[in-house]
Coordinates of C-alpha atoms and ligand atoms in Angstrom, one line a residue:
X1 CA 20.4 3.9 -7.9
X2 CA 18.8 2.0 -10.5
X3 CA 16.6 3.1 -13.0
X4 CA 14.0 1.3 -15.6
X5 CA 14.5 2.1 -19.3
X6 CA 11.3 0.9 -21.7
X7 CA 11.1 1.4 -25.9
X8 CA 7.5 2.4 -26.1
X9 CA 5.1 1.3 -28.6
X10 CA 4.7 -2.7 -28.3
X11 CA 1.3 -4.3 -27.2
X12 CA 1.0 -6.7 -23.7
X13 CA 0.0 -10.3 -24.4
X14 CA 0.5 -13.1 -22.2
X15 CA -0.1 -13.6 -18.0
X16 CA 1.1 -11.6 -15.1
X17 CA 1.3 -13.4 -11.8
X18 CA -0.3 -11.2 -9.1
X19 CA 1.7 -11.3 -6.3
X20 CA 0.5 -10.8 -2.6
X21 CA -0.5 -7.6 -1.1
X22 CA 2.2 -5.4 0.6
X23 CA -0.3 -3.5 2.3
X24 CA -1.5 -6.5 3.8
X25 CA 1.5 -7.7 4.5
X26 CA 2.6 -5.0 6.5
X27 CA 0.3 -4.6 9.2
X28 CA 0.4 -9.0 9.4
X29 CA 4.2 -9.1 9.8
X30 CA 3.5 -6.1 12.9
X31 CA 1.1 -8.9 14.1
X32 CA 3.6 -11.6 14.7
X33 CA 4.6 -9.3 17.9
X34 CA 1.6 -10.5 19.5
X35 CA 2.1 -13.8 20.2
X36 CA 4.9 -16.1 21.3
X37 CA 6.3 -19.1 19.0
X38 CA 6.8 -19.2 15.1
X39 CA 4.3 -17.8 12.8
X40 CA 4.4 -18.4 9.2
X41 CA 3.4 -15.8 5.9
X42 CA 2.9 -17.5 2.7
X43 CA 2.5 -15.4 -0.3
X44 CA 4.3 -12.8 0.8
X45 CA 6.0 -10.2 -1.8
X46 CA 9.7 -9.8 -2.8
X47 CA 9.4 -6.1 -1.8
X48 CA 12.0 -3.8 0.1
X49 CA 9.2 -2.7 2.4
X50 CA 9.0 -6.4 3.7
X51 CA 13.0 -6.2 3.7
X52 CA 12.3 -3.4 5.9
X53 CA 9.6 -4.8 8.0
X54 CA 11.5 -7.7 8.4
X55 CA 14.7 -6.0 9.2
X56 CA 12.9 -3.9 12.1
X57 CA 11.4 -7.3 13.6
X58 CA 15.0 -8.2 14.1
X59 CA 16.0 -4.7 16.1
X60 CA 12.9 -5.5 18.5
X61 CA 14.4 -9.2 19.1
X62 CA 12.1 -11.2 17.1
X63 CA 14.3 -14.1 15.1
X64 CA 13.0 -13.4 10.8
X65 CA 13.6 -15.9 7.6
X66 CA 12.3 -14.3 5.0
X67 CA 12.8 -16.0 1.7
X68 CA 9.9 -14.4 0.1
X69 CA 7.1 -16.0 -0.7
X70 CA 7.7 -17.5 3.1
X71 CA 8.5 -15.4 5.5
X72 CA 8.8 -17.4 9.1
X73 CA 8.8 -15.0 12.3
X74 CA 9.9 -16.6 15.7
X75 CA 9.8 -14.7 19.0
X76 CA 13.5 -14.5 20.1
X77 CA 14.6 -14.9 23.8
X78 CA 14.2 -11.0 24.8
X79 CA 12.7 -8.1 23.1
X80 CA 13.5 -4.8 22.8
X81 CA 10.1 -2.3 21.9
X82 CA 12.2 0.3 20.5
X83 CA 11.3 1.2 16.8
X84 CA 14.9 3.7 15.9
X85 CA 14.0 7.0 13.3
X86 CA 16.9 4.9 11.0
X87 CA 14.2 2.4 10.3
X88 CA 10.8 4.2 10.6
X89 CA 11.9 7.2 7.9
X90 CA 12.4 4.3 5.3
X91 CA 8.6 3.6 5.6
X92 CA 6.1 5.0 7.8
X93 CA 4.2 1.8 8.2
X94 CA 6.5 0.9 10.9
X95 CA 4.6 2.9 13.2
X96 CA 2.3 -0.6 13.3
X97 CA 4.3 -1.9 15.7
X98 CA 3.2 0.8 18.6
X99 CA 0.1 -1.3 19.1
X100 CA 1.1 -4.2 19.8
X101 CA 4.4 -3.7 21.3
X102 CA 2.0 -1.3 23.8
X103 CA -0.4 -4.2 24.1
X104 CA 2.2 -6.9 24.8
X105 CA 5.1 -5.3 26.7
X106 CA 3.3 -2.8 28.0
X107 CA 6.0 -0.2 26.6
X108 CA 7.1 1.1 23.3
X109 CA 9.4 4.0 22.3
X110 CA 8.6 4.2 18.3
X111 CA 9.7 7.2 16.1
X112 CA 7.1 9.4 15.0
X113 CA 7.3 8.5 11.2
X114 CA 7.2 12.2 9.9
X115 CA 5.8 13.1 6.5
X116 CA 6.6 11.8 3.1
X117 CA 6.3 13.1 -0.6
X118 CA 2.8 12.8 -0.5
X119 CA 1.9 14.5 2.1
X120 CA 2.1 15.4 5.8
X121 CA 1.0 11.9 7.2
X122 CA 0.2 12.3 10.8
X123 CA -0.4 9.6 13.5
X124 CA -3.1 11.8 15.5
X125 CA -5.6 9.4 15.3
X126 CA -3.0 6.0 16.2
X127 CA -2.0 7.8 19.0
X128 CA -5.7 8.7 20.3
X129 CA -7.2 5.5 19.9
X130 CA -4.3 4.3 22.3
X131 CA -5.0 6.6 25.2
X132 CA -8.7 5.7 24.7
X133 CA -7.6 2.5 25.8
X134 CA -6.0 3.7 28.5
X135 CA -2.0 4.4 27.5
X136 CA -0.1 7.0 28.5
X137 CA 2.0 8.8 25.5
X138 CA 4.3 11.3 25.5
X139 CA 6.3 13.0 21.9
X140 CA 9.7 13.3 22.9
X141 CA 12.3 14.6 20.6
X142 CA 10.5 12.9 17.5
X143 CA 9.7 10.1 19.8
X144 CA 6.5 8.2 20.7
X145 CA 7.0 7.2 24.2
X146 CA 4.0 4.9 25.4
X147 CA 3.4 2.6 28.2
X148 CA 0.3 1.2 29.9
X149 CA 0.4 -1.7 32.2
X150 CA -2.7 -3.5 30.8
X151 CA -4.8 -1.5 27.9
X152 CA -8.6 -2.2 28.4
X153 CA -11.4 -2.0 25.8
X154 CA -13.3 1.0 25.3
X155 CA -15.0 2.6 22.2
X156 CA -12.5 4.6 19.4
X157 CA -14.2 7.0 17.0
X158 CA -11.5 8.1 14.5
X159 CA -12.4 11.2 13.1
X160 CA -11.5 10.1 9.4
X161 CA -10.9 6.4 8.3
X162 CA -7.0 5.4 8.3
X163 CA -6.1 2.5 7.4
X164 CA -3.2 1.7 9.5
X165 CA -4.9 3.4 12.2
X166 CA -7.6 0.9 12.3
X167 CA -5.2 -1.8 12.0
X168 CA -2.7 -0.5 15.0
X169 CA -6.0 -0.1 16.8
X170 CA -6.9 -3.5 16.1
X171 CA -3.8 -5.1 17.0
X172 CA -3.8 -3.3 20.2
X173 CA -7.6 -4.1 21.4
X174 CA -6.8 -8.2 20.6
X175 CA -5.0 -8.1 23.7
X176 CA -6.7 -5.2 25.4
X177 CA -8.9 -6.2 29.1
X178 CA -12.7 -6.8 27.2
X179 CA -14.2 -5.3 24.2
X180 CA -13.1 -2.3 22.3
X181 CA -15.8 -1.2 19.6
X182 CA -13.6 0.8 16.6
X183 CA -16.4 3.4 15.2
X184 CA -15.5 5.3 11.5
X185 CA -13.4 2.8 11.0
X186 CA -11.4 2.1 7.6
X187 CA -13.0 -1.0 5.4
X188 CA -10.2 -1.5 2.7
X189 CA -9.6 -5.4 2.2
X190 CA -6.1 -5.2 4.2
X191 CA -8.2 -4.5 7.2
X192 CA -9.9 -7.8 6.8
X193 CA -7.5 -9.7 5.7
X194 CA -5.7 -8.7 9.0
X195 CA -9.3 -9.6 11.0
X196 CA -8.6 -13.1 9.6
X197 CA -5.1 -13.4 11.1
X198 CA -6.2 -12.0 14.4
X199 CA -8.9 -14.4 14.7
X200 CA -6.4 -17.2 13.4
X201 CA -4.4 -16.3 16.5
X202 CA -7.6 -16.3 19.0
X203 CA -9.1 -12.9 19.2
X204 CA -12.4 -12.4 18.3
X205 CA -13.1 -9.4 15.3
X206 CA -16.3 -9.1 14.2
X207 CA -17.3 -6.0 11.9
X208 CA -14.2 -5.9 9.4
X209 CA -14.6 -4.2 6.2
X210 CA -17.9 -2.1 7.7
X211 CA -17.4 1.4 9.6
X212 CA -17.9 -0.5 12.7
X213 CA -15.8 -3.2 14.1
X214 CA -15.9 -4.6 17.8
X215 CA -13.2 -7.0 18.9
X216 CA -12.7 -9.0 21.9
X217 CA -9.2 -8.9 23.7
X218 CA -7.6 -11.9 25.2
X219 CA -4.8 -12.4 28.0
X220 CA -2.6 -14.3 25.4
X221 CA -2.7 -15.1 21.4
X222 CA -1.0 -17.7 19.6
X223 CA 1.0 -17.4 16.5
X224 CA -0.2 -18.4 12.8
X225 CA -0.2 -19.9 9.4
X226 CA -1.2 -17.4 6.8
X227 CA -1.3 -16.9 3.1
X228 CA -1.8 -13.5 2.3
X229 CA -4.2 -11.9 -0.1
X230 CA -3.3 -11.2 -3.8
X231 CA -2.3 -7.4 -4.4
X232 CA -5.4 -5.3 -6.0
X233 CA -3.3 -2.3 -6.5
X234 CA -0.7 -4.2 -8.4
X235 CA -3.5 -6.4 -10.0
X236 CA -5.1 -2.4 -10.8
X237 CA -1.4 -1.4 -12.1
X238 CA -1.2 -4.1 -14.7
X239 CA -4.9 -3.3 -15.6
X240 CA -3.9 0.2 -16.5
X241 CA -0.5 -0.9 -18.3
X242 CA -2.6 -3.3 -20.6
X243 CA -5.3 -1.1 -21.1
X244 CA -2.9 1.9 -21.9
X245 CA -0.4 -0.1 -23.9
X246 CA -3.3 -2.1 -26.0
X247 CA -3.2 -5.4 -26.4
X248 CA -4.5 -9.0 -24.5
X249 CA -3.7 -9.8 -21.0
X250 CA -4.3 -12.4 -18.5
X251 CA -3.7 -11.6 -14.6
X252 CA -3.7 -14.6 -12.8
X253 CA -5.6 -14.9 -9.2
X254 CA -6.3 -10.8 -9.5
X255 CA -8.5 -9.9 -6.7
X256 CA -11.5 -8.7 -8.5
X257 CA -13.8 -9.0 -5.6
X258 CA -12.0 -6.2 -3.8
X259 CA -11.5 -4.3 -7.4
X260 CA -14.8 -3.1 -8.3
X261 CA -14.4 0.9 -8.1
X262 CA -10.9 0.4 -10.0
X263 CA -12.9 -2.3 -12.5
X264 CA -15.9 -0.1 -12.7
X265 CA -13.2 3.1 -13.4
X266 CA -11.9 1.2 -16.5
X267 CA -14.8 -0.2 -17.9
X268 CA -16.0 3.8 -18.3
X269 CA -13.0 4.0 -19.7
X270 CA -13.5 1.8 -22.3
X271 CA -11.6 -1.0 -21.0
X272 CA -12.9 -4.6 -20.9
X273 CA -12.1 -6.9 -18.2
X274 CA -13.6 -10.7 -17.7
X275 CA -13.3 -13.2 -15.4
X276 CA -11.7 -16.4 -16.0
X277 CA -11.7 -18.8 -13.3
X278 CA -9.6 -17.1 -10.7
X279 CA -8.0 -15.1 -13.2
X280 CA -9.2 -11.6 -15.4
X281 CA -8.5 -11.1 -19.0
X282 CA -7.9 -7.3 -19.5
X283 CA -8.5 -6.0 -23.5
X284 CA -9.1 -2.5 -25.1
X285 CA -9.1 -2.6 -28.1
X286 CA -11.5 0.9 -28.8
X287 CA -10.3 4.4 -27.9
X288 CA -9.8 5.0 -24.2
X289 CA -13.0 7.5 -23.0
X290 CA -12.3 10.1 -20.8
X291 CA -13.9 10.1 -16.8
X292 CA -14.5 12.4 -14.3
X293 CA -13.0 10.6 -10.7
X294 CA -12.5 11.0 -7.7
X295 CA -10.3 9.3 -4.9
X296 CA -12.1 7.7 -1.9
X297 CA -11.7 5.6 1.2
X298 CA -12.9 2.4 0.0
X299 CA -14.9 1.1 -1.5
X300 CA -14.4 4.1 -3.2
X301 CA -12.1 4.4 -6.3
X302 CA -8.1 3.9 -4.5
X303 CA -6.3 7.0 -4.0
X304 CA -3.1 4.5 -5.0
X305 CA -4.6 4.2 -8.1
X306 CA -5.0 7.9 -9.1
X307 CA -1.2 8.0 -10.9
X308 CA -2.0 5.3 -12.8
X309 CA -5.8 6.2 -14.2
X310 CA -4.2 9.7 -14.9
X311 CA -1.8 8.2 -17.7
X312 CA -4.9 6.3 -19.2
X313 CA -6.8 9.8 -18.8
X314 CA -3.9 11.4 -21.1
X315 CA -4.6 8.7 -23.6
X316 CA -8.0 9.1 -23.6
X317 CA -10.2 11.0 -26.2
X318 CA -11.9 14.1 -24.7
X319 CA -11.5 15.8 -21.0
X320 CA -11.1 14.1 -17.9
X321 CA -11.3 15.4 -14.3
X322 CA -9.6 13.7 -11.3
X323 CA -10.0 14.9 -7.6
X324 CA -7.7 13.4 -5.2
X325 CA -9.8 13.8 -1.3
X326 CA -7.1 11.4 0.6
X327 CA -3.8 13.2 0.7
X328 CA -2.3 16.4 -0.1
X329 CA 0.3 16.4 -2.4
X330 CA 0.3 13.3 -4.9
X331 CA 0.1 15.1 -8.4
X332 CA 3.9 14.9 -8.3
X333 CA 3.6 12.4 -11.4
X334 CA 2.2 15.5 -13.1
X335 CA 5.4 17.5 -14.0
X336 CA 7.4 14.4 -15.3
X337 CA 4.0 13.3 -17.1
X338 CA 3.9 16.9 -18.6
X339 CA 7.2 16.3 -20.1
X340 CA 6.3 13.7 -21.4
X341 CA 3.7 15.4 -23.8
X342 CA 0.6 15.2 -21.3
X343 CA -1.3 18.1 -20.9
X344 CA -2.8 17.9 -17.5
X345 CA -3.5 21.1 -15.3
X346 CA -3.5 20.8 -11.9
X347 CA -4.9 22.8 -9.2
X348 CA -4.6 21.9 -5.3
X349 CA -5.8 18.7 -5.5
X350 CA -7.5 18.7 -9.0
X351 CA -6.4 18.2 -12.2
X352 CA -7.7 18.8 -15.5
X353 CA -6.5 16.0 -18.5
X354 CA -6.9 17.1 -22.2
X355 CA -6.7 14.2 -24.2
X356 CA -5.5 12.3 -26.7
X357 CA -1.7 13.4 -26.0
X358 CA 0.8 12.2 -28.3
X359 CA 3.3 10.7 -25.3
X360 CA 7.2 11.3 -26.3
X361 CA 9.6 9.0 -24.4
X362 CA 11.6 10.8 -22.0
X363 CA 14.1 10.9 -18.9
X364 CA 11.9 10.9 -15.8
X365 CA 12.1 11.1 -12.0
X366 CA 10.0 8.6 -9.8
X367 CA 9.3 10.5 -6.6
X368 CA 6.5 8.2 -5.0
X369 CA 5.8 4.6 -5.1
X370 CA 2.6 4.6 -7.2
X371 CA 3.5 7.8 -9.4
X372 CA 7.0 5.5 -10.3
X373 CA 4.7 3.2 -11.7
X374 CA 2.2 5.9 -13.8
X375 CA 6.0 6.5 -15.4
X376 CA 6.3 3.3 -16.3
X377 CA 3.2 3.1 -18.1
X378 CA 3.4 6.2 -19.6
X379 CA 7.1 4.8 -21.2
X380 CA 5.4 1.8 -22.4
X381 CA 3.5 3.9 -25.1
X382 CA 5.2 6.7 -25.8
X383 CA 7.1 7.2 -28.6
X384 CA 11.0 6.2 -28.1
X385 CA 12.9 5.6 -25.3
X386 CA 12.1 6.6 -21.4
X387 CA 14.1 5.9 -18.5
X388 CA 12.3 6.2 -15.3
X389 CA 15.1 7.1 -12.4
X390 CA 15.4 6.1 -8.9
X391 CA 13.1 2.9 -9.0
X392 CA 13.9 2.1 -5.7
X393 CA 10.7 3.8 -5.0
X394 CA 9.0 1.0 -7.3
X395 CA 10.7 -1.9 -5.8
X396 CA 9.2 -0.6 -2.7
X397 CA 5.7 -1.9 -3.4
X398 CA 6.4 -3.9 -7.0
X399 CA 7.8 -7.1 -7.5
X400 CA 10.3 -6.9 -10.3
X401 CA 8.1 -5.0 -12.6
X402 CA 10.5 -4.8 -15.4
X403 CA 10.6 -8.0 -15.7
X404 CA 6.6 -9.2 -15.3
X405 CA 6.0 -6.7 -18.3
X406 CA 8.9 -8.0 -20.3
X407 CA 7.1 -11.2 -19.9
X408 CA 4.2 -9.9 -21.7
X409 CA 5.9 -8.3 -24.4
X410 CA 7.5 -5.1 -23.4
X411 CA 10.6 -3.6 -23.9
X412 CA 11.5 -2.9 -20.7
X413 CA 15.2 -3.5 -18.8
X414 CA 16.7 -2.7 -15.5
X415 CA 20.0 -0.1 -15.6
X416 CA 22.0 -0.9 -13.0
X417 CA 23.2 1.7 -10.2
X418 CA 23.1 4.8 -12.9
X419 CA 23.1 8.1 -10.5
X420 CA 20.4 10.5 -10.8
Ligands
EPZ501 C1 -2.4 3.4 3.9 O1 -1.6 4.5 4.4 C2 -1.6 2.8 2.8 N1 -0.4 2.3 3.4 C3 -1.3 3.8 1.7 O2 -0.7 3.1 0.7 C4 -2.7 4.3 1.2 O3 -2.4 5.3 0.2 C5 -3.5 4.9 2.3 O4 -3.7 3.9 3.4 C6 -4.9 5.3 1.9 O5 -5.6 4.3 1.4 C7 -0.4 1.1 4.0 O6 -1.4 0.4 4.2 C8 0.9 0.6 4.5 P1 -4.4 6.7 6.1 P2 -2.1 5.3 5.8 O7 -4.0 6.7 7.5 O8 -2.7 4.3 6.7 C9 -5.1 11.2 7.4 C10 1.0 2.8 -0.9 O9 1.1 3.4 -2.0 N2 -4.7 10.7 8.8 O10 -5.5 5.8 5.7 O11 -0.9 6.0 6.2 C11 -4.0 11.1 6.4 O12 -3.3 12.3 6.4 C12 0.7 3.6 0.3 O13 1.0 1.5 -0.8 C13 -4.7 11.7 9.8 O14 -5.0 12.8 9.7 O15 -3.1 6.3 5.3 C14 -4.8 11.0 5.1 O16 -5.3 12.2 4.7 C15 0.8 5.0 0.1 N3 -4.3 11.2 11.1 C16 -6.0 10.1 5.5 O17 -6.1 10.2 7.0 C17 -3.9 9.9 11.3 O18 -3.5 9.6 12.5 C18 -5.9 8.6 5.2 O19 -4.6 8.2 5.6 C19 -3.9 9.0 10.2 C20 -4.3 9.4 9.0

């Protein structure tokens, strides 16, 4: 397995290229089951969760070029609605495909993604929604089995806003018999972004990004043409490096419209960030001020910004409080952080930072995608060498990030396949 190995110390100058949004992605490439004929993603990340997305597409018989940023999907001659536990365990997302395999074929056999590092990750509410709409589903031996001749439109209340709830729910209702009204339902920009592409492809959403969302099913949808939304939590990720590492930076096309908790986190913070053109210029050149924060379902600050803030909070001068409200378990950045120098106490799911911390370089474990990168930025200012291990978690949901900070004046370099 690979691992990342920074020299700490230098200042970020120069532009980072924001690269489209995996979590959009995601639920789009699940979309191209909908319809028949060739559908085409522009924009689209060099990520393995879009290797993996892509690679599942193939098992259900769908025909995939991806040469990221294109990735062209064409429905192949037969299809096969089975989503194997090989392919789900490597990301739970995969569990997008239920809806619309349900909503096309009329059957789907997908396994039940079981939990991760951060938490337990259930699918109580996917798989709710669906019978609402009139599927039968039975759990058999880590399998969702579902099948429904037609699904018809009804009304969904989710008890709590998921994200890829809503958008398996949505992908399900465009092809549902009549309306389905989705009631608490998430309003993160992915959610929208996928409202576009189903109404690219003929369905009728109305209500995307507010708690209520109604959508009109149709007998058939055609493919699409889509570029995909620039990534605010890697567009947030660089924020943090630049504001934590000092120095001038320019992040081309960042998303800032869908960035104002994270923006408004980091301006507290001390941090100043401008708009130029389609682009924002990220300083800090005062002391980093310490917050009290919270994580929330958006608009609310980004739980997948949490890591990242933290290693600005260990930086910062005074106390800072963060609660995280979304999942259970994702302090696991806090023990490698710890050795690092920080001195962060954490509770269930709050954690106390005392800052400033004098950060010592060090050999770290990445154990979640977004913690991977809080290592990362942690390495680029503390003192001597750190070597982050098993990036593959990184390369999950970041685009070569060694290499996009190198370009900005970092000392940062890939180590191939070294254990650990
Ligand atoms: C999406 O995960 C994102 N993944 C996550 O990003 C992100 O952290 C999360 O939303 C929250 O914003 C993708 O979009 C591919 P949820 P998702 O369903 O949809 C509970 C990253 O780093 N819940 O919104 O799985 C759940 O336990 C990843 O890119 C149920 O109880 O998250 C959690 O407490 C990590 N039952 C809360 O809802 C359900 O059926 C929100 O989870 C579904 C969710």
């Amino acid at each position: 397995m690979d691992a990342i190995r920074i020299r700490g110390g230098k200042k970020l100058s120069g532009t980072i290229h924001v690269s489209g949004a995996k979590n959009a992605a995601l639920p789009i490439l699940c979309a191209t089951l909908l319809s028949d004929g060739e559908s085409l993603l522009r924009n689209v990340p060099a990520l393995r969760d879009i290797e993996t997305t892509s690679a599942l597409l193939r098992f259900l018989g769908r025909s995939v070029s991806s040469s990221p940023p294109t990735v062209k999907v064409d429905a192949g001659s037969q299809v096969r609605p089975e989503a194997p536990y090989e392919l789900v365990k490597q990301m739970r997302a995969s569990v997008m495909v239920l809806g619309p395999l349900l909503a096309r074929f009329g059957r789907a056999k997908v396994s039940l993604p079981g939990g991760c590092q951060i938490g337990s990750r259930p699918v109580d509410q996917h798989l709710k929604g669906l019978e609402k709409l009139g599927a039968t589903i039975k759990l058999e031996r880590g399998y969702i089995i579902a099948s429904a001749p037609r699904l018809r439109g009804d009304e969904v209340v989710f008890d709590m806003p998921t994200v890829t709830g809503t958008e398996n729910l949505m992908m399900a209702a465009a092809l549902a018999k009549g309306r389905t009204r989705l009631v608490n339902a998430a309003r993160e920009p992915e959610i929208e972004e996928l409202a576009r592409v189903l109404n690219k492809m003929g369905a009728s959403v109305t209500g995307a990004g507010t708690d209520v969302m109604e959508i009109e099913g149709r007998d058939e949808l055609a493919p699409f043409d889509h570029a995909i939304v620039a990534d605010r939590i890697e567009a947030g990720t660089y924020m943090v490096a630049a504001a934590a590492a000092g120095g001038d930076v320019l992040l081309e096309n960042a998303p800032l419209e869908d960035m104002e908790s994270t923006c408004a986190a980091l301006k507290t913070m001390g941090v100043e960030i401008g708009r130029e053109g389609t682009a924002a210029r990220i300083r800090r050149t005062g002391p980093i001020k310490p917050i009290r924060l919270t994580t929330e379902p958006h608009p609310g600050f980004p739980t997948d910004m949490q890591a990242q803030l933290m290693v600005l909070a260990t930086l910062a001068e005074g106390t800072s409080t963060i609660k995280e409200t979304i999942f259970e378990n994702r302090f696991m950045h806090v023990p490698e952080l710890a050795r690092m120098g920080a001195d962060i106490e954490a509770e269930g799911n709050h954690a106390i930072v005392r800052g400033p911390s004098r950060l010592q370089g060090a050999q770290v474990m990445a154990t979640d995608l977004r913690a991977s990168a809080s290592l990362v930025i942690a390495g680029l200012v503390a003192e001597g060498e750190t070597e982050v291990l098993r990036v593959y978690h990184l390369d999950r949901g970041y685009e070569h990030m060694e290499r996009k900070l190198a370009a900005v004046g970092a000392d940062t370099e890939r180590i191939k396949g070294t254990g650990g």
